[in-house]
mmCIF file of C-alpha atoms in Angstrom:
data_model
loop_
_atom_site.group_PDB
_atom_site.id
_atom_site.type_symbol
_atom_site.label_atom_id
_atom_site.label_comp_id
_atom_site.label_asym_id
_atom_site.label_seq_id
_atom_site.Cartn_x
_atom_site.Cartn_y
_atom_site.Cartn_z
ATOM 1 C CA UNK J 1 21.277 0.383 25.788
ATOM 2 C CA UNK J 2 17.629 1.503 26.087
ATOM 3 C CA UNK J 3 15.308 -0.170 28.477
ATOM 4 C CA UNK J 4 12.756 -2.796 27.317
ATOM 5 C CA UNK J 5 9.345 -1.528 26.725
ATOM 6 C CA UNK J 6 5.878 -2.923 26.877
ATOM 7 C CA UNK J 7 4.381 -2.334 23.531
ATOM 8 C CA UNK J 8 0.909 -2.837 22.162
ATOM 9 C CA UNK J 9 0.376 -2.873 18.556
ATOM 10 C CA UNK J 10 -3.202 -2.387 17.140
ATOM 11 C CA UNK J 11 -3.478 -4.161 13.814
ATOM 12 C CA UNK J 12 -1.748 -7.005 12.102
ATOM 13 C CA UNK J 13 -1.271 -5.512 8.720
ATOM 14 C CA UNK J 14 2.114 -4.760 6.959
ATOM 15 C CA UNK J 15 3.041 -1.803 9.300
ATOM 16 C CA UNK J 16 1.830 -3.562 12.431
ATOM 17 C CA UNK J 17 3.450 -7.013 11.758
ATOM 18 C CA UNK J 18 6.788 -5.393 10.528
ATOM 19 C CA UNK J 19 7.185 -3.273 13.601
ATOM 20 C CA UNK J 20 6.229 -6.088 15.863
ATOM 21 C CA UNK J 21 8.955 -8.293 14.466
ATOM 22 C CA UNK J 22 11.654 -5.631 14.744
ATOM 23 C CA UNK J 23 10.616 -4.560 18.245
ATOM 24 C CA UNK J 24 10.356 -8.174 19.582
ATOM 25 C CA UNK J 25 13.757 -8.868 18.175
ATOM 26 C CA UNK J 26 15.220 -5.850 20.133
ATOM 27 C CA UNK J 27 13.757 -7.681 23.316
ATOM 28 C CA UNK J 28 10.689 -5.459 23.892
ATOM 29 C CA UNK J 29 7.667 -7.108 25.213
ATOM 30 C CA UNK J 30 5.181 -6.947 22.299
ATOM 31 C CA UNK J 31 1.416 -7.755 21.971
ATOM 32 C CA UNK J 32 -0.401 -7.405 18.745
ATOM 33 C CA UNK J 33 -4.275 -6.959 18.665
ATOM 34 C CA UNK J 34 -5.906 -7.926 15.441
ATOM 35 C CA UNK J 35 -9.659 -7.621 14.879
ATOM 36 C CA UNK J 36 -9.709 -10.449 12.321
ATOM 37 C CA UNK J 37 -9.611 -14.058 13.180
ATOM 38 C CA UNK J 38 -6.397 -14.694 11.290
ATOM 39 C CA UNK J 39 -3.650 -12.626 9.396
ATOM 40 C CA UNK J 40 -5.648 -11.293 6.439
ATOM 41 C CA UNK J 41 -4.805 -10.798 2.736
ATOM 42 C CA UNK J 42 -8.118 -9.618 1.533
ATOM 43 C CA UNK J 43 -7.169 -5.911 1.659
ATOM 44 C CA UNK J 44 -5.342 -6.429 -1.561
ATOM 45 C CA UNK J 45 -4.443 -8.779 -4.199
ATOM 46 C CA UNK J 46 -0.779 -7.849 -4.561
ATOM 47 C CA UNK J 47 2.043 -5.496 -3.799
ATOM 48 C CA UNK J 48 4.867 -3.857 -5.709
ATOM 49 C CA UNK J 49 7.823 -3.709 -3.464
ATOM 50 C CA UNK J 50 9.938 -0.850 -4.749
ATOM 51 C CA UNK J 51 13.617 -0.516 -3.662
ATOM 52 C CA UNK J 52 12.808 1.310 -0.489
ATOM 53 C CA UNK J 53 10.646 -1.655 0.636
ATOM 54 C CA UNK J 54 13.363 -4.123 -0.482
ATOM 55 C CA UNK J 55 15.922 -2.156 1.578
ATOM 56 C CA UNK J 56 13.732 -2.668 4.729
ATOM 57 C CA UNK J 57 13.086 -6.294 4.007
ATOM 58 C CA UNK J 58 16.875 -6.786 3.480
ATOM 59 C CA UNK J 59 17.608 -5.242 6.876
ATOM 60 C CA UNK J 60 14.894 -7.537 8.406
ATOM 61 C CA UNK J 61 16.502 -10.556 6.945
ATOM 62 C CA UNK J 62 13.353 -11.479 4.953
ATOM 63 C CA UNK J 63 14.345 -10.441 1.454
ATOM 64 C CA UNK J 64 15.542 -13.914 0.355
ATOM 65 C CA UNK J 65 12.088 -15.272 1.221
ATOM 66 C CA UNK J 66 10.403 -12.497 -0.681
ATOM 67 C CA UNK J 67 12.477 -13.227 -3.825
ATOM 68 C CA UNK J 68 11.405 -16.823 -3.915
ATOM 69 C CA UNK J 69 7.819 -16.032 -4.528
ATOM 70 C CA UNK J 70 8.127 -12.691 -6.233
ATOM 71 C CA UNK J 71 8.239 -11.386 -9.777
ATOM 72 C CA UNK J 72 10.943 -8.872 -10.994
ATOM 73 C CA UNK J 73 9.361 -6.287 -13.331
ATOM 74 C CA UNK J 74 11.839 -4.441 -15.564
ATOM 75 C CA UNK J 75 9.428 -1.650 -16.865
ATOM 76 C CA UNK J 76 6.014 -0.115 -16.414
ATOM 77 C CA UNK J 77 4.280 0.989 -19.533
ATOM 78 C CA UNK J 78 1.268 3.373 -19.582
ATOM 79 C CA UNK J 79 -1.143 3.138 -22.455
ATOM 80 C CA UNK J 80 -3.823 5.737 -23.169
ATOM 81 C CA UNK J 81 -7.007 5.147 -25.096
ATOM 82 C CA UNK J 82 -6.577 6.924 -28.331
ATOM 83 C CA UNK J 83 -10.038 8.419 -28.489
ATOM 84 C CA UNK J 84 -12.536 8.578 -25.540
ATOM 85 C CA UNK J 85 -15.454 9.094 -28.075
ATOM 86 C CA UNK J 86 -14.628 5.880 -29.791
ATOM 87 C CA UNK J 87 -14.334 2.955 -27.219
ATOM 88 C CA UNK J 88 -13.090 0.544 -29.752
ATOM 89 C CA UNK J 89 -10.146 2.765 -30.666
ATOM 90 C CA UNK J 90 -6.866 1.270 -29.908
ATOM 91 C CA UNK J 91 -4.632 2.202 -26.807
ATOM 92 C CA UNK J 92 -1.248 3.647 -27.584
ATOM 93 C CA UNK J 93 1.858 3.673 -25.455
ATOM 94 C CA UNK J 94 2.013 6.981 -23.692
ATOM 95 C CA UNK J 95 5.068 6.655 -21.429
ATOM 96 C CA UNK J 96 7.429 4.008 -20.152
ATOM 97 C CA UNK J 97 9.253 3.704 -16.668
ATOM 98 C CA UNK J 98 12.482 1.876 -16.888
ATOM 99 C CA UNK J 99 12.417 0.029 -13.367
ATOM 100 C CA UNK J 100 15.625 -1.636 -13.691
ATOM 101 C CA UNK J 101 17.265 1.669 -14.015
ATOM 102 C CA UNK J 102 15.650 2.997 -10.878
ATOM 103 C CA UNK J 103 16.961 -0.186 -9.243
ATOM 104 C CA UNK J 104 20.400 0.511 -10.324
ATOM 105 C CA UNK J 105 20.294 3.970 -8.990
ATOM 106 C CA UNK J 106 18.750 2.844 -5.648
ATOM 107 C CA UNK J 107 21.007 -0.266 -5.451
ATOM 108 C CA UNK J 108 18.109 -2.495 -4.518
ATOM 109 C CA UNK J 109 15.661 -4.374 -6.700
ATOM 110 C CA UNK J 110 11.801 -4.136 -7.237
ATOM 111 C CA UNK J 111 9.641 -7.075 -6.633
ATOM 112 C CA UNK J 112 5.962 -7.919 -7.250
ATOM 113 C CA UNK J 113 4.209 -10.210 -4.881
ATOM 114 C CA UNK J 114 0.867 -11.465 -3.961
ATOM 115 C CA UNK J 115 -0.198 -10.016 -0.834
ATOM 116 C CA UNK J 116 -1.227 -13.274 0.818
ATOM 117 C CA UNK J 117 2.559 -14.443 0.256
ATOM 118 C CA UNK J 118 3.880 -11.157 1.681
ATOM 119 C CA UNK J 119 1.564 -11.416 4.791
ATOM 120 C CA UNK J 120 2.564 -15.136 5.246
ATOM 121 C CA UNK J 121 6.219 -14.209 5.246
ATOM 122 C CA UNK J 122 5.658 -11.528 7.881
ATOM 123 C CA UNK J 123 3.581 -13.730 10.050
ATOM 124 C CA UNK J 124 6.062 -16.680 9.961
ATOM 125 C CA UNK J 125 8.788 -14.147 10.997
ATOM 126 C CA UNK J 126 6.571 -12.818 13.893
ATOM 127 C CA UNK J 127 5.946 -16.380 15.159
ATOM 128 C CA UNK J 128 9.708 -16.838 15.552
ATOM 129 C CA UNK J 129 9.815 -14.041 18.068
ATOM 130 C CA UNK J 130 8.414 -13.671 21.538
ATOM 131 C CA UNK J 131 5.672 -11.430 20.420
ATOM 132 C CA UNK J 132 2.167 -12.489 21.040
ATOM 133 C CA UNK J 133 -0.680 -11.826 18.782
ATOM 134 C CA UNK J 134 -4.293 -11.712 19.715
ATOM 135 C CA UNK J 135 -6.861 -12.523 17.011
ATOM 136 C CA UNK J 136 -10.513 -11.581 16.913
ATOM 137 C CA UNK J 137 -9.600 -8.690 19.304
ATOM 138 C CA UNK J 138 -10.800 -5.307 17.964
ATOM 139 C CA UNK J 139 -9.646 -2.166 19.808
ATOM 140 C CA UNK J 140 -12.257 0.612 20.345
ATOM 141 C CA UNK J 141 -11.948 3.854 22.336
ATOM 142 C CA UNK J 142 -12.637 2.156 25.756
ATOM 143 C CA UNK J 143 -9.909 -0.532 25.149
ATOM 144 C CA UNK J 144 -7.508 1.959 23.790
ATOM 145 C CA UNK J 145 -7.654 3.919 27.022
ATOM 146 C CA UNK J 146 -6.866 0.735 28.871
ATOM 147 C CA UNK J 147 -3.968 -0.069 26.533
ATOM 148 C CA UNK J 148 -2.569 3.456 27.175
ATOM 149 C CA UNK J 149 -2.442 2.767 30.958
ATOM 150 C CA UNK J 150 -1.001 -0.789 30.689
ATOM 151 C CA UNK J 151 1.755 -0.271 28.131
ATOM 152 C CA UNK J 152 4.645 2.023 27.567
ATOM 153 C CA UNK J 153 3.844 2.595 23.954
ATOM 154 C CA UNK J 154 0.675 1.963 21.894
ATOM 155 C CA UNK J 155 0.979 1.674 18.211
ATOM 156 C CA UNK J 156 -2.119 2.445 16.085
ATOM 157 C CA UNK J 157 -1.584 0.346 12.927
ATOM 158 C CA UNK J 158 -5.252 -0.073 12.459
ATOM 159 C CA UNK J 159 -5.853 1.245 8.904
ATOM 160 C CA UNK J 160 -7.370 4.068 7.147
ATOM 161 C CA UNK J 161 -11.165 3.406 7.543
ATOM 162 C CA UNK J 162 -11.942 2.996 11.330
ATOM 163 C CA UNK J 163 -8.840 3.611 13.171
ATOM 164 C CA UNK J 164 -9.555 3.997 17.060
ATOM 165 C CA UNK J 165 -5.881 5.395 17.424
ATOM 166 C CA UNK J 166 -6.380 7.989 14.690
ATOM 167 C CA UNK J 167 -9.532 9.070 16.263
ATOM 168 C CA UNK J 168 -7.640 9.468 19.639
ATOM 169 C CA UNK J 169 -5.018 11.614 18.010
ATOM 170 C CA UNK J 170 -7.303 13.780 16.017
ATOM 171 C CA UNK J 171 -9.475 14.346 18.909
ATOM 172 C CA UNK J 172 -6.537 15.754 20.955
ATOM 173 C CA UNK J 173 -5.526 17.901 17.931
ATOM 174 C CA UNK J 174 -8.992 19.300 17.289
ATOM 175 C CA UNK J 175 -8.800 21.390 20.569
ATOM 176 C CA UNK J 176 -6.496 23.684 18.675
ATOM 177 C CA UNK J 177 -7.656 23.385 15.046
ATOM 178 C CA UNK J 178 -10.098 21.679 12.823
ATOM 179 C CA UNK J 179 -9.064 18.140 12.210
ATOM 180 C CA UNK J 180 -10.892 15.626 9.946
ATOM 181 C CA UNK J 181 -10.732 12.043 11.247
ATOM 182 C CA UNK J 182 -12.802 10.622 8.413
ATOM 183 C CA UNK J 183 -11.449 8.644 5.635
ATOM 184 C CA UNK J 184 -12.284 10.474 2.405
ATOM 185 C CA UNK J 185 -13.866 8.812 -0.748
ATOM 186 C CA UNK J 186 -11.908 9.907 -3.841
ATOM 187 C CA UNK J 187 -14.618 9.135 -6.453
ATOM 188 C CA UNK J 188 -13.561 5.840 -7.767
ATOM 189 C CA UNK J 189 -13.948 2.064 -7.390
ATOM 190 C CA UNK J 190 -11.142 -0.450 -7.587
ATOM 191 C CA UNK J 191 -12.051 -4.024 -8.291
ATOM 192 C CA UNK J 192 -8.920 -6.036 -7.649
ATOM 193 C CA UNK J 193 -8.169 -9.831 -8.305
ATOM 194 C CA UNK J 194 -5.650 -12.434 -9.188
ATOM 195 C CA UNK J 195 -5.175 -14.513 -12.416
ATOM 196 C CA UNK J 196 -3.398 -17.733 -12.492
ATOM 197 C CA UNK J 197 -3.496 -19.671 -15.761
ATOM 198 C CA UNK J 198 -1.689 -22.566 -17.395
ATOM 199 C CA UNK J 199 -1.522 -20.464 -20.486
ATOM 200 C CA UNK J 200 1.013 -17.596 -21.085
ATOM 201 C CA UNK J 201 -1.108 -14.665 -20.762
ATOM 202 C CA UNK J 202 1.299 -11.616 -20.081
ATOM 203 C CA UNK J 203 4.832 -10.382 -20.413
ATOM 204 C CA UNK J 204 6.419 -11.121 -16.989
ATOM 205 C CA UNK J 205 8.835 -8.285 -17.149
ATOM 206 C CA UNK J 206 6.291 -5.441 -17.786
ATOM 207 C CA UNK J 207 3.727 -3.734 -15.511
ATOM 208 C CA UNK J 208 0.938 -2.806 -17.948
ATOM 209 C CA UNK J 209 -1.200 0.245 -17.067
ATOM 210 C CA UNK J 210 -4.127 1.095 -19.359
ATOM 211 C CA UNK J 211 -5.913 4.317 -18.924
ATOM 212 C CA UNK J 212 -9.433 4.970 -20.481
ATOM 213 C CA UNK J 213 -11.977 7.729 -20.153
ATOM 214 C CA UNK J 214 -12.552 7.600 -16.431
ATOM 215 C CA UNK J 215 -11.502 3.933 -16.314
ATOM 216 C CA UNK J 216 -8.275 2.100 -15.616
ATOM 217 C CA UNK J 217 -6.877 -1.439 -15.750
ATOM 218 C CA UNK J 218 -3.479 -2.288 -14.389
ATOM 219 C CA UNK J 219 -1.752 -5.708 -14.677
ATOM 220 C CA UNK J 220 1.251 -6.560 -12.380
ATOM 221 C CA UNK J 221 2.868 -9.826 -13.334
ATOM 222 C CA UNK J 222 4.503 -12.303 -10.807
ATOM 223 C CA UNK J 223 5.598 -14.608 -13.545
ATOM 224 C CA UNK J 224 4.177 -15.326 -17.098
ATOM 225 C CA UNK J 225 1.187 -17.310 -15.871
ATOM 226 C CA UNK J 226 0.319 -15.325 -12.540
ATOM 227 C CA UNK J 227 -0.483 -11.753 -12.012
ATOM 228 C CA UNK J 228 -2.612 -9.401 -9.777
ATOM 229 C CA UNK J 229 -4.632 -6.709 -11.273
ATOM 230 C CA UNK J 230 -6.994 -3.747 -10.534
ATOM 231 C CA UNK J 231 -9.884 -2.464 -12.558
ATOM 232 C CA UNK J 232 -10.904 1.134 -11.719
ATOM 233 C CA UNK J 233 -13.611 3.486 -12.815
ATOM 234 C CA UNK J 234 -15.301 6.628 -11.579
ATOM 235 C CA UNK J 235 -18.430 6.333 -9.371
ATOM 236 C CA UNK J 236 -20.423 8.625 -7.213
ATOM 237 C CA UNK J 237 -21.388 5.702 -4.874
ATOM 238 C CA UNK J 238 -19.357 5.666 -1.629
ATOM 239 C CA UNK J 239 -19.909 2.191 -0.341
ATOM 240 C CA UNK J 240 -20.572 -1.323 -1.401
ATOM 241 C CA UNK J 241 -24.099 -2.164 -2.689
ATOM 242 C CA UNK J 242 -25.587 -5.421 -1.822
ATOM 243 C CA UNK J 243 -24.341 -6.949 -5.006
ATOM 244 C CA UNK J 244 -20.557 -6.763 -5.533
ATOM 245 C CA UNK J 245 -18.992 -6.698 -8.950
ATOM 246 C CA UNK J 246 -18.352 -10.059 -10.364
ATOM 247 C CA UNK J 247 -15.978 -11.452 -12.940
ATOM 248 C CA UNK J 248 -18.832 -11.322 -15.526
ATOM 249 C CA UNK J 249 -19.393 -7.704 -14.827
ATOM 250 C CA UNK J 250 -15.844 -6.907 -15.464
ATOM 251 C CA UNK J 251 -15.658 -8.909 -18.621
ATOM 252 C CA UNK J 252 -18.697 -7.039 -19.862
ATOM 253 C CA UNK J 253 -17.253 -3.543 -18.822
ATOM 254 C CA UNK J 254 -13.745 -4.139 -20.474
ATOM 255 C CA UNK J 255 -14.799 -6.413 -23.407
ATOM 256 C CA UNK J 256 -13.417 -3.843 -25.946
ATOM 257 C CA UNK J 257 -10.146 -3.210 -24.055
ATOM 258 C CA UNK J 258 -6.816 -4.750 -25.322
ATOM 259 C CA UNK J 259 -6.223 -8.439 -25.260
ATOM 260 C CA UNK J 260 -4.084 -8.589 -22.082
ATOM 261 C CA UNK J 261 -6.947 -7.179 -20.270
ATOM 262 C CA UNK J 262 -9.629 -9.473 -21.614
ATOM 263 C CA UNK J 263 -7.383 -12.444 -21.249
ATOM 264 C CA UNK J 264 -6.576 -11.773 -17.587
ATOM 265 C CA UNK J 265 -10.274 -11.235 -16.720
ATOM 266 C CA UNK J 266 -11.377 -14.489 -18.571
ATOM 267 C CA UNK J 267 -8.872 -16.514 -16.533
ATOM 268 C CA UNK J 268 -9.287 -14.571 -13.216
ATOM 269 C CA UNK J 269 -9.841 -16.456 -9.894
ATOM 270 C CA UNK J 270 -13.320 -15.570 -8.971
ATOM 271 C CA UNK J 271 -12.853 -16.025 -5.264
ATOM 272 C CA UNK J 272 -9.988 -13.444 -5.360
ATOM 273 C CA UNK J 273 -12.145 -10.565 -6.764
ATOM 274 C CA UNK J 274 -12.856 -7.859 -4.305
ATOM 275 C CA UNK J 275 -14.499 -4.506 -4.682
ATOM 276 C CA UNK J 276 -13.000 -1.490 -2.982
ATOM 277 C CA UNK J 277 -14.519 2.110 -2.821
ATOM 278 C CA UNK J 278 -11.251 3.903 -2.512
ATOM 279 C CA UNK J 279 -10.546 6.234 0.361
ATOM 280 C CA UNK J 280 -7.562 7.983 1.709
ATOM 281 C CA UNK J 281 -7.005 10.346 4.647
ATOM 282 C CA UNK J 282 -5.996 14.159 4.769
ATOM 283 C CA UNK J 283 -2.553 14.739 6.117
ATOM 284 C CA UNK J 284 -2.532 15.722 9.851
ATOM 285 C CA UNK J 285 0.087 17.606 11.644
ATOM 286 C CA UNK J 286 0.806 15.088 14.413
ATOM 287 C CA UNK J 287 0.774 11.233 14.676
ATOM 288 C CA UNK J 288 1.147 10.979 18.464
ATOM 289 C CA UNK J 289 -0.655 11.934 21.693
ATOM 290 C CA UNK J 290 0.725 10.854 25.114
ATOM 291 C CA UNK J 291 2.062 7.388 24.370
ATOM 292 C CA UNK J 292 0.032 6.574 21.253
ATOM 293 C CA UNK J 293 1.578 6.672 17.910
ATOM 294 C CA UNK J 294 -0.012 6.243 14.420
ATOM 295 C CA UNK J 295 1.965 4.351 11.609
ATOM 296 C CA UNK J 296 1.109 3.022 8.283
ATOM 297 C CA UNK J 297 -2.307 3.768 6.793
ATOM 298 C CA UNK J 298 -3.590 5.056 10.159
ATOM 299 C CA UNK J 299 -1.102 7.852 9.928
ATOM 300 C CA UNK J 300 -0.833 8.658 6.236
ATOM 301 C CA UNK J 301 -3.013 6.511 4.075
ATOM 302 C CA UNK J 302 -2.318 7.256 0.377
ATOM 303 C CA UNK J 303 -4.328 6.234 -2.609
ATOM 304 C CA UNK J 304 -3.227 3.014 -4.456
ATOM 305 C CA UNK J 305 -2.123 5.234 -7.366
ATOM 306 C CA UNK J 306 0.864 6.375 -5.272
ATOM 307 C CA UNK J 307 2.284 2.707 -5.497
ATOM 308 C CA UNK J 308 3.765 3.120 -2.045
ATOM 309 C CA UNK J 309 1.365 2.063 0.635
ATOM 310 C CA UNK J 310 3.168 -1.164 1.667
ATOM 311 C CA UNK J 311 6.543 0.348 1.074
ATOM 312 C CA UNK J 312 5.888 3.415 3.466
ATOM 313 C CA UNK J 313 4.393 1.020 6.003
ATOM 314 C CA UNK J 314 7.693 -0.993 6.001
ATOM 315 C CA UNK J 315 9.723 2.294 6.222
ATOM 316 C CA UNK J 316 7.576 3.364 9.247
ATOM 317 C CA UNK J 317 8.429 -0.020 10.977
ATOM 318 C CA UNK J 318 12.046 0.274 10.225
ATOM 319 C CA UNK J 319 12.410 4.006 11.223
ATOM 320 C CA UNK J 320 10.546 3.609 14.543
ATOM 321 C CA UNK J 321 12.500 0.574 15.469
ATOM 322 C CA UNK J 322 15.825 2.365 14.779
ATOM 323 C CA UNK J 323 14.775 5.087 17.080
ATOM 324 C CA UNK J 324 13.831 2.849 19.810
ATOM 325 C CA UNK J 325 17.423 1.522 19.746
ATOM 326 C CA UNK J 326 18.858 4.923 20.180
ATOM 327 C CA UNK J 327 16.518 6.707 22.536
ATOM 328 C CA UNK J 328 15.015 5.684 25.870
ATOM 329 C CA UNK J 329 12.446 8.346 26.272
ATOM 330 C CA UNK J 330 9.236 7.645 24.448
ATOM 331 C CA UNK J 331 8.328 11.279 23.866
ATOM 332 C CA UNK J 332 11.626 11.803 22.240
ATOM 333 C CA UNK J 333 11.021 8.800 19.912
ATOM 334 C CA UNK J 334 7.576 10.008 18.928
ATOM 335 C CA UNK J 335 8.704 13.434 18.065
ATOM 336 C CA UNK J 336 11.725 12.298 16.116
ATOM 337 C CA UNK J 337 9.685 9.770 14.200
ATOM 338 C CA UNK J 338 7.195 12.465 13.075
ATOM 339 C CA UNK J 339 10.087 14.768 12.113
ATOM 340 C CA UNK J 340 11.645 11.851 9.865
ATOM 341 C CA UNK J 341 8.572 10.664 8.168
ATOM 342 C CA UNK J 342 5.853 13.355 7.771
ATOM 343 C CA UNK J 343 7.371 15.286 4.775
ATOM 344 C CA UNK J 344 7.895 12.132 2.713
ATOM 345 C CA UNK J 345 4.634 10.525 3.437
ATOM 346 C CA UNK J 346 2.696 13.706 2.767
ATOM 347 C CA UNK J 347 4.394 14.129 -0.593
ATOM 348 C CA UNK J 348 3.342 10.569 -1.510
ATOM 349 C CA UNK J 349 -0.344 11.179 -0.380
ATOM 350 C CA UNK J 350 -0.540 14.241 -2.573
ATOM 351 C CA UNK J 351 1.219 12.259 -5.413
ATOM 352 C CA UNK J 352 -1.316 9.579 -5.144
ATOM 353 C CA UNK J 353 -4.117 12.072 -5.339
ATOM 354 C CA UNK J 354 -2.670 13.864 -8.374
ATOM 355 C CA UNK J 355 -2.362 10.667 -10.299
ATOM 356 C CA UNK J 356 -5.926 9.646 -9.514
ATOM 357 C CA UNK J 357 -7.241 12.969 -10.589
ATOM 358 C CA UNK J 358 -5.394 12.449 -13.895
ATOM 359 C CA UNK J 359 -6.740 9.039 -14.481
ATOM 360 C CA UNK J 360 -10.311 9.254 -13.245
ATOM 361 C CA UNK J 361 -11.308 12.898 -13.604
ATOM 362 C CA UNK J 362 -9.355 14.250 -16.584
ATOM 363 C CA UNK J 363 -10.335 13.507 -20.191
ATOM 364 C CA UNK J 364 -7.846 11.551 -22.130
ATOM 365 C CA UNK J 365 -7.228 14.339 -24.680
ATOM 366 C CA UNK J 366 -6.320 16.773 -21.826
ATOM 367 C CA UNK J 367 -3.848 14.534 -19.905
ATOM 368 C CA UNK J 368 -0.211 15.564 -19.812
ATOM 369 C CA UNK J 369 2.321 12.885 -20.357
ATOM 370 C CA UNK J 370 3.625 13.362 -16.789
ATOM 371 C CA UNK J 371 0.360 12.441 -15.232
ATOM 372 C CA UNK J 372 2.198 9.407 -13.706
ATOM 373 C CA UNK J 373 5.724 8.994 -12.507
ATOM 374 C CA UNK J 374 6.900 7.591 -15.872
ATOM 375 C CA UNK J 375 8.548 10.776 -17.124
ATOM 376 C CA UNK J 376 10.429 11.561 -13.881
ATOM 377 C CA UNK J 377 14.085 10.949 -14.214
ATOM 378 C CA UNK J 378 15.140 7.608 -12.620
ATOM 379 C CA UNK J 379 17.670 9.087 -10.300
ATOM 380 C CA UNK J 380 15.035 11.531 -8.964
ATOM 381 C CA UNK J 381 12.648 8.697 -8.117
ATOM 382 C CA UNK J 382 15.415 6.603 -6.673
ATOM 383 C CA UNK J 383 16.701 9.303 -4.584
ATOM 384 C CA UNK J 384 13.340 10.205 -3.160
ATOM 385 C CA UNK J 385 12.270 6.595 -2.410
ATOM 386 C CA UNK J 386 15.528 5.914 -0.799
ATOM 387 C CA UNK J 387 15.655 9.093 1.295
ATOM 388 C CA UNK J 388 15.694 8.728 5.006
ATOM 389 C CA UNK J 389 16.787 5.161 4.978
ATOM 390 C CA UNK J 390 19.939 4.113 6.757
ATOM 391 C CA UNK J 391 21.279 0.710 7.683
ATOM 392 C CA UNK J 392 21.386 -0.129 11.416
#
């Protein structure tokens, strides 16, 4: 039996809340510090929970709640624009990923869920523990130094863009080598949103992924009347302008795209639409310094094209909690956590960049069919996604 620790968690996103739940259930004294006034869902419209995420949620006892509000996609189809010179040319199916076969190999299902529903389930579970959450409480460098002194373990789950914890780690690393702490803009914009309509707009069993010339539109169904989506295109701009992109802007930009795209945009919930100038971070060689540890996007933010952001956040939480059960010394826990997680997350970061390069910076006529994961054998995908996961 390991001793109970005082644990501070910076950030109440997927990684921070999932670990807070697991650590508090183990009897540790957990405090979560969140800069927003409430648990936020504005960072994304929806999440695909692949089998590795379902594994973690099952171990946490939350999968039944997830299933109630989720969809179960059976396949993901990629359509490429037939001719980039003629925008009215049709899109043709390029490849198909058979999701139910991956599920069978992994022995866990894949679910699609609105981010707000996932965050609500995690928050409800957190409230049933003894953990305390402090809203409207940003942590900067000065406060981080105080947390390091007051707590046995400080978890930096404070995201990819302005992580005080990541800055602390990279500052320590930079005494020996050049380390870049800055999030890196990858040359494209995502405008995300949710569509809910009384009409049947989409096939609830198929994730539809349309690739144009420097443009993309992905549709992920929850059911036949609800989906979340992401519209993307290349842009040299690196930050939001004063005027964000609107539903009308998107309808105009994608007016000649296939009917599922135009239907989804026509019925979109205007308040759900959010513009994101997409960044990731370069892999770094260590995620810990003294008693501070990075998890989730603060440690290994991947592009949304990886499809694994929330899944890897959940894996981080589960792996770290399991190590705390087995090892009392914090330095041992931090070293083992890095050893168990860094190779997998680095590979996912690189995959996200490769797919983004293929979508946004490669002409349609020059794209290989394997520009996405669709042509990878299902057992290879399942084995990789499930690697490193063991039940308690």
